[in-house]
C-alpha positions as semicolon CSV with decimal commas, in nm:
position;residue;x (nm);y (nm);z (nm)
1;M;0,866;-0,085;2,414
2;G;0,797;-0,018;2,790
3;D;0,468;0,162;2,755
4;K;0,157;-0,026;2,714
5;L;0,052;-0,077;2,349
6;T;-0,287;0,082;2,242
7;N;-0,522;-0,112;2,041
8;E;-0,483;0,168;1,768
9;Q;-0,095;0,133;1,770
10;A;-0,152;-0,251;1,754
11;K;-0,368;-0,213;1,445
12;E;-0,116;0,000;1,268
13;I;0,165;-0,233;1,329
14;A;-0,060;-0,526;1,241
15;N;-0,161;-0,361;0,911
16;A;0,188;-0,270;0,811
17;F;0,332;-0,629;0,910
18;V;0,053;-0,797;0,706
19;Q;0,139;-0,583;0,412
20;A;0,500;-0,632;0,446
21;Y;0,487;-1,018;0,524
22;Y;0,253;-1,088;0,210
23;N;0,461;-0,863;-0,011
24;F;0,760;-1,080;0,065
25;F;0,554;-1,414;0,061
26;D;0,365;-1,352;-0,255
27;N;0,641;-1,173;-0,455
28;G;0,944;-1,365;-0,326
29;P;1,205;-1,474;-0,292
30;R;1,066;-1,634;0,019
31;E;1,415;-1,657;0,173
32;N;1,347;-1,286;0,255
33;L;1,083;-1,398;0,494
34;S;1,360;-1,489;0,738
35;H;1,391;-1,165;0,911
36;F;1,015;-1,194;1,037
37;Y;1,107;-1,477;1,268
38;V;1,323;-1,497;1,581
39;P;1,680;-1,570;1,467
40;D;1,751;-1,857;1,695
41;S;1,690;-2,230;1,703
42;E;1,331;-2,291;1,808
43;T;1,155;-1,973;1,933
44;S;0,932;-1,907;1,643
45;Q;0,671;-2,174;1,559
46;M;0,448;-2,229;1,235
47;A;0,149;-2,460;1,193
48;F;0,110;-2,468;0,828
49;E;-0,206;-2,691;0,720
50;G;-0,176;-2,866;1,053
51;N;0,194;-2,951;1,029
52;L;0,419;-2,794;1,294
53;V;0,745;-2,649;1,214
54;K;1,000;-2,481;1,471
55;G;1,276;-2,247;1,434
56;Q;1,354;-1,968;1,181
57;Q;1,542;-2,179;0,958
58;A;1,309;-2,466;0,937
59;I;1,022;-2,241;0,873
60;V;1,180;-2,049;0,590
61;E;1,295;-2,389;0,435
62;K;0,924;-2,492;0,452
63;L;0,791;-2,163;0,299
64;K;1,076;-2,172;0,026
65;N;0,983;-2,544;-0,067
66;L;0,612;-2,481;-0,117
67;S;0,504;-2,623;-0,445
68;F;0,348;-2,323;-0,591
69;Q;0,538;-1,997;-0,745
70;K;0,262;-1,758;-0,822
71;V;0,026;-1,618;-0,543
72;S;-0,283;-1,396;-0,591
73;R;-0,422;-1,280;-0,260
74;M;-0,713;-1,075;-0,127
75;V;-0,733;-1,003;0,227
76;T;-1,116;-0,943;0,344
77;A;-1,038;-0,885;0,719
78;V;-0,748;-0,814;0,965
79;D;-0,835;-0,827;1,336
80;T;-0,598;-0,739;1,602
81;Q;-0,573;-0,761;1,977
82;T;-0,299;-0,660;2,234
83;T;-0,184;-0,932;2,447
84;V;-0,100;-0,923;2,835
85;E;0,278;-0,922;2,757
86;N;0,258;-0,633;2,508
87;G;0,248;-0,852;2,196
88;I;-0,020;-0,847;1,930
89;M;-0,233;-1,116;1,806
90;I;-0,332;-1,098;1,435
91;Q;-0,618;-1,292;1,264
92;I;-0,650;-1,271;0,867
93;I;-0,912;-1,393;0,661
94;G;-0,905;-1,378;0,283
95;R;-0,897;-1,571;-0,066
96;L;-0,588;-1,715;-0,209
97;Q;-0,508;-1,858;-0,541
98;T;-0,174;-2,032;-0,632
99;D;-0,046;-2,090;-0,972
100;N;-0,349;-2,193;-1,199
101;D;-0,534;-2,370;-0,897
102;P;-0,888;-2,246;-0,801
103;A;-0,909;-1,991;-0,535
104;H;-0,985;-2,096;-0,179
105;S;-1,062;-1,898;0,141
106;F;-0,788;-1,899;0,395
107;T;-0,718;-1,800;0,751
108;Q;-0,394;-1,712;0,908
109;S;-0,301;-1,600;1,259
110;F;0,030;-1,459;1,397
111;Y;0,128;-1,371;1,727
112;L;0,391;-1,083;1,733
113;R;0,645;-0,992;2,001
114;N;0,866;-0,686;2,030
115;S;1,240;-0,728;2,075
116;N;1,459;-0,403;2,068
117;N;1,187;-0,214;1,860
118;T;1,168;-0,499;1,609
119;W;0,846;-0,711;1,578
120;F;0,900;-1,088;1,521
121;I;0,660;-1,380;1,482
122;L;0,644;-1,624;1,764
123;N;0,353;-1,805;1,674
124;E;0,193;-1,847;1,320
125;S;-0,091;-2,068;1,187
126;F;-0,216;-2,103;0,844
127;R;-0,494;-2,308;0,694
128;L;-0,684;-2,302;0,363
129;L;-1,074;-2,322;0,422
130;V;-1,143;-2,623;0,211
131;H;-1,440;-2,844;0,313
132;N;-1,479;-3,204;0,211
133;I;-1,848;-3,258;0,290
């Protein structure tokens, strides 16, 4: 993708990405998420609830081994920005319920880069918004 990415293009790509990613995550098997991450040792990184995981295999292993099976999700906002290097920054806000646990708000961010007309996750961060006040 040599041309500069427009904000509208970034929004279309981001919305399609979010729909596909959550479909694989929520409906499993989570091993299928591997194709979203850069297929090498440590290029992709994910911070999940503050714990950093590096590399496609380690990230997929982390996601596969999450303790819950059933996921119900409602996305309320998807914000996008283009980056200097023609990447896409995505910020998601929503509500998430796993198994029979209570629903919680969550936020998730992705930084996507294009390689040979395929978008990969370089950086990802996920947090449940649980306040212990």
